[in-house]
Amino acid sequence: MDYTKLLEEKYPISIIQYVRQREGLDKKDGAMDKEILEMTNSEVFRDVLAWNGLLGGWDYTIKDWIESIYGIDLDDLEN
């Protein structure tokens, strides 16, 4: 199965590259694409934030801001 292709159908390449790098891979290394594909959206969001320097629970804070401003609970979208 081509996990890279499936992953590219789910997320933009920039997001995939952030998560790969967060996992210690080169941004073009698809060795963990199956594992990334199995991650929840929240886990991907957390990894993207962490790779971009927003460590320590910013995923919850930013999700809370989005819900407060836009009325959208991102965690509800996963279910």
PDB file of N, CA and C in Angstrom:
ATOM      1  N   MET A   1       0.845  -1.177   0.000  1.00  0.00           N
ATOM      2  CA  MET A   1       0.000   0.000   0.000  1.00  0.00           C
ATOM      3  C   MET A   1       0.891   1.241   0.000  1.00  0.00           C
ATOM      4  N   ASP A   2       0.504   2.253  -0.747  1.00  0.00           N
ATOM      5  CA  ASP A   2       1.280   3.488  -0.852  1.00  0.00           C
ATOM      6  C   ASP A   2       0.805   4.477   0.216  1.00  0.00           C
ATOM      7  N   TYR A   3       1.433   4.402   1.391  1.00  0.00           N
ATOM      8  CA  TYR A   3       1.033   5.250   2.510  1.00  0.00           C
ATOM      9  C   TYR A   3       1.330   6.717   2.249  1.00  0.00           C
ATOM     10  N   THR A   4       2.383   6.992   1.489  1.00  0.00           N
ATOM     11  CA  THR A   4       2.712   8.379   1.159  1.00  0.00           C
ATOM     12  C   THR A   4       1.589   9.005   0.349  1.00  0.00           C
ATOM     13  N   LYS A   5       1.083   8.284  -0.633  1.00  0.00           N
ATOM     14  CA  LYS A   5      -0.016   8.801  -1.462  1.00  0.00           C
ATOM     15  C   LYS A   5      -1.266   9.034  -0.616  1.00  0.00           C
ATOM     16  N   LEU A   6      -1.582   8.097   0.257  1.00  0.00           N
ATOM     17  CA  LEU A   6      -2.742   8.259   1.137  1.00  0.00           C
ATOM     18  C   LEU A   6      -2.570   9.465   2.056  1.00  0.00           C
ATOM     19  N   LEU A   7      -1.365   9.639   2.563  1.00  0.00           N
ATOM     20  CA  LEU A   7      -1.079  10.767   3.445  1.00  0.00           C
ATOM     21  C   LEU A   7      -1.223  12.087   2.694  1.00  0.00           C
ATOM     22  N   GLU A   8      -0.743  12.118   1.460  1.00  0.00           N
ATOM     23  CA  GLU A   8      -0.843  13.330   0.640  1.00  0.00           C
ATOM     24  C   GLU A   8      -2.284  13.653   0.265  1.00  0.00           C
ATOM     25  N   GLU A   9      -3.158  12.658   0.273  1.00  0.00           N
ATOM     26  CA  GLU A   9      -4.581  12.902   0.027  1.00  0.00           C
ATOM     27  C   GLU A   9      -5.256  13.496   1.262  1.00  0.00           C
ATOM     28  N   LYS A  10      -4.660  13.282   2.425  1.00  0.00           N
ATOM     29  CA  LYS A  10      -5.255  13.742   3.681  1.00  0.00           C
ATOM     30  C   LYS A  10      -4.746  15.118   4.106  1.00  0.00           C
ATOM     31  N   TYR A  11      -3.447  15.373   3.899  1.00  0.00           N
ATOM     32  CA  TYR A  11      -2.823  16.616   4.373  1.00  0.00           C
ATOM     33  C   TYR A  11      -2.003  17.268   3.267  1.00  0.00           C
ATOM     34  N   PRO A  12      -1.874  18.605   3.321  1.00  0.00           N
ATOM     35  CA  PRO A  12      -0.955  19.283   2.396  1.00  0.00           C
ATOM     36  C   PRO A  12       0.490  18.840   2.673  1.00  0.00           C
ATOM     37  N   ILE A  13       1.328  18.906   1.656  1.00  0.00           N
ATOM     38  CA  ILE A  13       2.707  18.448   1.782  1.00  0.00           C
ATOM     39  C   ILE A  13       3.464  19.199   2.878  1.00  0.00           C
ATOM     40  N   SER A  14       3.171  20.474   3.067  1.00  0.00           N
ATOM     41  CA  SER A  14       3.871  21.241   4.108  1.00  0.00           C
ATOM     42  C   SER A  14       3.599  20.658   5.494  1.00  0.00           C
ATOM     43  N   ILE A  15       2.381  20.232   5.754  1.00  0.00           N
ATOM     44  CA  ILE A  15       2.032  19.628   7.042  1.00  0.00           C
ATOM     45  C   ILE A  15       2.749  18.290   7.195  1.00  0.00           C
ATOM     46  N   ILE A  16       2.750  17.493   6.139  1.00  0.00           N
ATOM     47  CA  ILE A  16       3.437  16.193   6.173  1.00  0.00           C
ATOM     48  C   ILE A  16       4.919  16.391   6.478  1.00  0.00           C
ATOM     49  N   GLN A  17       5.526  17.373   5.847  1.00  0.00           N
ATOM     50  CA  GLN A  17       6.952  17.626   6.052  1.00  0.00           C
ATOM     51  C   GLN A  17       7.244  18.060   7.486  1.00  0.00           C
ATOM     52  N   TYR A  18       6.397  18.906   8.068  1.00  0.00           N
ATOM     53  CA  TYR A  18       6.587  19.310   9.473  1.00  0.00           C
ATOM     54  C   TYR A  18       6.559  18.095  10.391  1.00  0.00           C
ATOM     55  N   VAL A  19       5.572  17.229  10.183  1.00  0.00           N
ATOM     56  CA  VAL A  19       5.426  16.061  11.058  1.00  0.00           C
ATOM     57  C   VAL A  19       6.599  15.101  10.868  1.00  0.00           C
ATOM     58  N   ARG A  20       7.001  14.884   9.636  1.00  0.00           N
ATOM     59  CA  ARG A  20       8.172  14.027   9.399  1.00  0.00           C
ATOM     60  C   ARG A  20       9.392  14.563  10.141  1.00  0.00           C
ATOM     61  N   GLN A  21       9.626  15.859  10.028  1.00  0.00           N
ATOM     62  CA  GLN A  21      10.785  16.457  10.687  1.00  0.00           C
ATOM     63  C   GLN A  21      10.658  16.382  12.202  1.00  0.00           C
ATOM     64  N   ARG A  22       9.471  16.565  12.699  1.00  0.00           N
ATOM     65  CA  ARG A  22       9.235  16.447  14.147  1.00  0.00           C
ATOM     66  C   ARG A  22       9.551  15.029  14.620  1.00  0.00           C
ATOM     67  N   GLU A  23       9.338  14.053  13.755  1.00  0.00           N
ATOM     68  CA  GLU A  23       9.627  12.654  14.077  1.00  0.00           C
ATOM     69  C   GLU A  23      11.097  12.305  13.851  1.00  0.00           C
ATOM     70  N   GLY A  24      11.910  13.301  13.486  1.00  0.00           N
ATOM     71  CA  GLY A  24      13.346  13.089  13.329  1.00  0.00           C
ATOM     72  C   GLY A  24      13.781  12.661  11.938  1.00  0.00           C
ATOM     73  N   LEU A  25      12.877  12.759  10.983  1.00  0.00           N
ATOM     74  CA  LEU A  25      13.176  12.360   9.608  1.00  0.00           C
ATOM     75  C   LEU A  25      13.486  13.582   8.753  1.00  0.00           C
ATOM     76  N   ASP A  26      14.069  13.346   7.595  1.00  0.00           N
ATOM     77  CA  ASP A  26      14.173  14.382   6.582  1.00  0.00           C
ATOM     78  C   ASP A  26      12.758  14.656   6.072  1.00  0.00           C
ATOM     79  N   LYS A  27      12.502  15.887   5.653  1.00  0.00           N
ATOM     80  CA  LYS A  27      11.136  16.234   5.240  1.00  0.00           C
ATOM     81  C   LYS A  27      10.625  15.421   4.046  1.00  0.00           C
ATOM     82  N   LYS A  28      11.526  14.799   3.293  1.00  0.00           N
ATOM     83  CA  LYS A  28      11.110  13.988   2.143  1.00  0.00           C
ATOM     84  C   LYS A  28      11.164  12.490   2.416  1.00  0.00           C
ATOM     85  N   ASP A  29      11.480  12.111   3.645  1.00  0.00           N
ATOM     86  CA  ASP A  29      11.616  10.695   4.021  1.00  0.00           C
ATOM     87  C   ASP A  29      10.260  10.129   4.433  1.00  0.00           C
ATOM     88  N   GLY A  30       9.735   9.215   3.632  1.00  0.00           N
ATOM     89  CA  GLY A  30       8.423   8.635   3.889  1.00  0.00           C
ATOM     90  C   GLY A  30       8.434   7.387   4.754  1.00  0.00           C
ATOM     91  N   ALA A  31       9.534   7.142   5.458  1.00  0.00           N
ATOM     92  CA  ALA A  31       9.680   5.903   6.235  1.00  0.00           C
ATOM     93  C   ALA A  31       8.609   5.730   7.313  1.00  0.00           C
ATOM     94  N   MET A  32       8.071   6.824   7.825  1.00  0.00           N
ATOM     95  CA  MET A  32       7.065   6.732   8.892  1.00  0.00           C
ATOM     96  C   MET A  32       5.681   7.178   8.428  1.00  0.00           C
ATOM     97  N   ASP A  33       5.462   7.235   7.131  1.00  0.00           N
ATOM     98  CA  ASP A  33       4.176   7.734   6.632  1.00  0.00           C
ATOM     99  C   ASP A  33       2.991   6.907   7.113  1.00  0.00           C
ATOM    100  N   LYS A  34       3.161   5.608   7.253  1.00  0.00           N
ATOM    101  CA  LYS A  34       2.068   4.772   7.769  1.00  0.00           C
ATOM    102  C   LYS A  34       1.713   5.202   9.189  1.00  0.00           C
ATOM    103  N   GLU A  35       2.722   5.415  10.022  1.00  0.00           N
ATOM    104  CA  GLU A  35       2.489   5.830  11.406  1.00  0.00           C
ATOM    105  C   GLU A  35       1.870   7.224  11.463  1.00  0.00           C
ATOM    106  N   ILE A  36       2.331   8.123  10.606  1.00  0.00           N
ATOM    107  CA  ILE A  36       1.767   9.475  10.569  1.00  0.00           C
ATOM    108  C   ILE A  36       0.311   9.410  10.133  1.00  0.00           C
ATOM    109  N   LEU A  37       0.016   8.572   9.164  1.00  0.00           N
ATOM    110  CA  LEU A  37      -1.357   8.407   8.682  1.00  0.00           C
ATOM    111  C   LEU A  37      -2.276   7.911   9.797  1.00  0.00           C
ATOM    112  N   GLU A  38      -1.733   7.127  10.714  1.00  0.00           N
ATOM    113  CA  GLU A  38      -2.522   6.588  11.825  1.00  0.00           C
ATOM    114  C   GLU A  38      -2.688   7.583  12.976  1.00  0.00           C
ATOM    115  N   MET A  39      -1.981   8.704  12.928  1.00  0.00           N
ATOM    116  CA  MET A  39      -2.097   9.710  13.987  1.00  0.00           C
ATOM    117  C   MET A  39      -3.463  10.392  13.897  1.00  0.00           C
ATOM    118  N   THR A  40      -3.964  10.835  15.046  1.00  0.00           N
ATOM    119  CA  THR A  40      -5.190  11.631  15.036  1.00  0.00           C
ATOM    120  C   THR A  40      -4.862  13.029  14.521  1.00  0.00           C
ATOM    121  N   ASN A  41      -5.884  13.755  14.116  1.00  0.00           N
ATOM    122  CA  ASN A  41      -5.676  15.138  13.692  1.00  0.00           C
ATOM    123  C   ASN A  41      -5.069  15.960  14.822  1.00  0.00           C
ATOM    124  N   SER A  42      -5.471  15.682  16.055  1.00  0.00           N
ATOM    125  CA  SER A  42      -4.924  16.404  17.208  1.00  0.00           C
ATOM    126  C   SER A  42      -3.436  16.139  17.378  1.00  0.00           C
ATOM    127  N   GLU A  43      -3.020  14.911  17.139  1.00  0.00           N
ATOM    128  CA  GLU A  43      -1.593  14.582  17.237  1.00  0.00           C
ATOM    129  C   GLU A  43      -0.798  15.279  16.134  1.00  0.00           C
ATOM    130  N   VAL A  44      -1.348  15.318  14.936  1.00  0.00           N
ATOM    131  CA  VAL A  44      -0.693  16.025  13.834  1.00  0.00           C
ATOM    132  C   VAL A  44      -0.608  17.514  14.158  1.00  0.00           C
ATOM    133  N   PHE A  45      -1.700  18.092  14.643  1.00  0.00           N
ATOM    134  CA  PHE A  45      -1.738  19.507  15.015  1.00  0.00           C
ATOM    135  C   PHE A  45      -0.668  19.811  16.057  1.00  0.00           C
ATOM    136  N   ARG A  46      -0.578  18.980  17.078  1.00  0.00           N
ATOM    137  CA  ARG A  46       0.416  19.161  18.144  1.00  0.00           C
ATOM    138  C   ARG A  46       1.835  19.092  17.583  1.00  0.00           C
ATOM    139  N   ASP A  47       2.102  18.130  16.708  1.00  0.00           N
ATOM    140  CA  ASP A  47       3.439  18.003  16.120  1.00  0.00           C
ATOM    141  C   ASP A  47       3.788  19.198  15.238  1.00  0.00           C
ATOM    142  N   VAL A  48       2.828  19.683  14.467  1.00  0.00           N
ATOM    143  CA  VAL A  48       3.075  20.851  13.615  1.00  0.00           C
ATOM    144  C   VAL A  48       3.391  22.069  14.475  1.00  0.00           C
ATOM    145  N   LEU A  49       2.628  22.266  15.534  1.00  0.00           N
ATOM    146  CA  LEU A  49       2.899  23.389  16.434  1.00  0.00           C
ATOM    147  C   LEU A  49       4.268  23.252  17.078  1.00  0.00           C
ATOM    148  N   ALA A  50       4.585  22.066  17.556  1.00  0.00           N
ATOM    149  CA  ALA A  50       5.869  21.841  18.229  1.00  0.00           C
ATOM    150  C   ALA A  50       7.034  22.072  17.269  1.00  0.00           C
ATOM    151  N   TRP A  51       6.913  21.589  16.042  1.00  0.00           N
ATOM    152  CA  TRP A  51       7.988  21.776  15.069  1.00  0.00           C
ATOM    153  C   TRP A  51       8.217  23.264  14.794  1.00  0.00           C
ATOM    154  N   ASN A  52       7.147  24.044  14.901  1.00  0.00           N
ATOM    155  CA  ASN A  52       7.234  25.478  14.647  1.00  0.00           C
ATOM    156  C   ASN A  52       7.479  26.292  15.916  1.00  0.00           C
ATOM    157  N   GLY A  53       7.897  25.616  16.986  1.00  0.00           N
ATOM    158  CA  GLY A  53       8.335  26.310  18.193  1.00  0.00           C
ATOM    159  C   GLY A  53       7.278  26.554  19.249  1.00  0.00           C
ATOM    160  N   LEU A  54       6.066  26.072  19.042  1.00  0.00           N
ATOM    161  CA  LEU A  54       5.001  26.275  20.021  1.00  0.00           C
ATOM    162  C   LEU A  54       4.870  25.021  20.883  1.00  0.00           C
ATOM    163  N   LEU A  55       5.711  24.955  21.893  1.00  0.00           N
ATOM    164  CA  LEU A  55       5.788  23.789  22.775  1.00  0.00           C
ATOM    165  C   LEU A  55       4.971  24.004  24.040  1.00  0.00           C
ATOM    166  N   GLY A  56       4.675  22.944  24.732  1.00  0.00           N
ATOM    167  CA  GLY A  56       4.093  23.053  26.068  1.00  0.00           C
ATOM    168  C   GLY A  56       2.610  23.325  26.133  1.00  0.00           C
ATOM    169  N   GLY A  57       1.830  22.617  25.372  1.00  0.00           N
ATOM    170  CA  GLY A  57       0.381  22.727  25.509  1.00  0.00           C
ATOM    171  C   GLY A  57      -0.280  23.789  24.652  1.00  0.00           C
ATOM    172  N   TRP A  58       0.449  24.386  23.738  1.00  0.00           N
ATOM    173  CA  TRP A  58      -0.150  25.402  22.878  1.00  0.00           C
ATOM    174  C   TRP A  58      -1.271  24.834  22.015  1.00  0.00           C
ATOM    175  N   ASP A  59      -1.240  23.547  21.751  1.00  0.00           N
ATOM    176  CA  ASP A  59      -2.309  22.963  20.939  1.00  0.00           C
ATOM    177  C   ASP A  59      -3.661  23.177  21.605  1.00  0.00           C
ATOM    178  N   TYR A  60      -3.726  22.968  22.915  1.00  0.00           N
ATOM    179  CA  TYR A  60      -4.992  23.173  23.639  1.00  0.00           C
ATOM    180  C   TYR A  60      -5.381  24.641  23.667  1.00  0.00           C
ATOM    181  N   THR A  61      -4.408  25.509  23.895  1.00  0.00           N
ATOM    182  CA  THR A  61      -4.676  26.948  23.959  1.00  0.00           C
ATOM    183  C   THR A  61      -5.204  27.459  22.625  1.00  0.00           C
ATOM    184  N   ILE A  62      -4.553  27.087  21.544  1.00  0.00           N
ATOM    185  CA  ILE A  62      -4.971  27.556  20.220  1.00  0.00           C
ATOM    186  C   ILE A  62      -6.338  26.989  19.847  1.00  0.00           C
ATOM    187  N   LYS A  63      -6.576  25.730  20.148  1.00  0.00           N
ATOM    188  CA  LYS A  63      -7.900  25.151  19.894  1.00  0.00           C
ATOM    189  C   LYS A  63      -8.976  25.892  20.683  1.00  0.00           C
ATOM    190  N   ASP A  64      -8.649  26.262  21.911  1.00  0.00           N
ATOM    191  CA  ASP A  64      -9.595  27.001  22.745  1.00  0.00           C
ATOM    192  C   ASP A  64      -9.883  28.376  22.145  1.00  0.00           C
ATOM    193  N   TRP A  65      -8.860  29.050  21.647  1.00  0.00           N
ATOM    194  CA  TRP A  65      -9.059  30.342  20.988  1.00  0.00           C
ATOM    195  C   TRP A  65      -9.955  30.196  19.770  1.00  0.00           C
ATOM    196  N   ILE A  66      -9.717  29.165  18.976  1.00  0.00           N
ATOM    197  CA  ILE A  66     -10.530  28.944  17.775  1.00  0.00           C
ATOM    198  C   ILE A  66     -11.989  28.716  18.158  1.00  0.00           C
ATOM    199  N   GLU A  67     -12.198  27.933  19.201  1.00  0.00           N
ATOM    200  CA  GLU A  67     -13.576  27.702  19.647  1.00  0.00           C
ATOM    201  C   GLU A  67     -14.203  28.991  20.165  1.00  0.00           C
ATOM    202  N   SER A  68     -13.442  29.774  20.920  1.00  0.00           N
ATOM    203  CA  SER A  68     -13.964  31.023  21.479  1.00  0.00           C
ATOM    204  C   SER A  68     -14.278  32.052  20.395  1.00  0.00           C
ATOM    205  N   ILE A  69     -13.445  32.128  19.386  1.00  0.00           N
ATOM    206  CA  ILE A  69     -13.616  33.136  18.342  1.00  0.00           C
ATOM    207  C   ILE A  69     -14.585  32.677  17.256  1.00  0.00           C
ATOM    208  N   TYR A  70     -14.410  31.448  16.788  1.00  0.00           N
ATOM    209  CA  TYR A  70     -15.181  30.959  15.645  1.00  0.00           C
ATOM    210  C   TYR A  70     -16.323  30.020  16.016  1.00  0.00           C
ATOM    211  N   GLY A  71     -16.359  29.591  17.274  1.00  0.00           N
ATOM    212  CA  GLY A  71     -17.395  28.662  17.697  1.00  0.00           C
ATOM    213  C   GLY A  71     -17.208  27.260  17.137  1.00  0.00           C
ATOM    214  N   ILE A  72     -15.973  26.924  16.781  1.00  0.00           N
ATOM    215  CA  ILE A  72     -15.678  25.608  16.211  1.00  0.00           C
ATOM    216  C   ILE A  72     -14.803  24.832  17.180  1.00  0.00           C
ATOM    217  N   ASP A  73     -15.301  23.683  17.609  1.00  0.00           N
ATOM    218  CA  ASP A  73     -14.520  22.804  18.480  1.00  0.00           C
ATOM    219  C   ASP A  73     -13.800  21.799  17.584  1.00  0.00           C
ATOM    220  N   LEU A  74     -12.503  22.008  17.398  1.00  0.00           N
ATOM    221  CA  LEU A  74     -11.737  21.148  16.492  1.00  0.00           C
ATOM    222  C   LEU A  74     -11.734  19.694  16.932  1.00  0.00           C
ATOM    223  N   ASP A  75     -11.811  19.452  18.230  1.00  0.00           N
ATOM    224  CA  ASP A  75     -11.835  18.066  18.701  1.00  0.00           C
ATOM    225  C   ASP A  75     -13.118  17.356  18.288  1.00  0.00           C
ATOM    226  N   ASP A  76     -14.221  18.093  18.151  1.00  0.00           N
ATOM    227  CA  ASP A  76     -15.471  17.494  17.688  1.00  0.00           C
ATOM    228  C   ASP A  76     -15.376  17.041  16.230  1.00  0.00           C
ATOM    229  N   LEU A  77     -14.519  17.680  15.460  1.00  0.00           N
ATOM    230  CA  LEU A  77     -14.374  17.329  14.046  1.00  0.00           C
ATOM    231  C   LEU A  77     -13.693  15.983  13.855  1.00  0.00           C
ATOM    232  N   GLU A  78     -12.980  15.510  14.879  1.00  0.00           N
ATOM    233  CA  GLU A  78     -12.298  14.215  14.786  1.00  0.00           C
ATOM    234  C   GLU A  78     -13.257  13.052  14.921  1.00  0.00           C
ATOM    235  N   ASN A  79     -14.380  13.270  15.560  1.00  0.00           N
ATOM    236  CA  ASN A  79     -15.322  12.175  15.835  1.00  0.00           C
ATOM    237  C   ASN A  79     -16.321  11.997  14.722  1.00  0.00           C
TER     238      ASN A  79
END
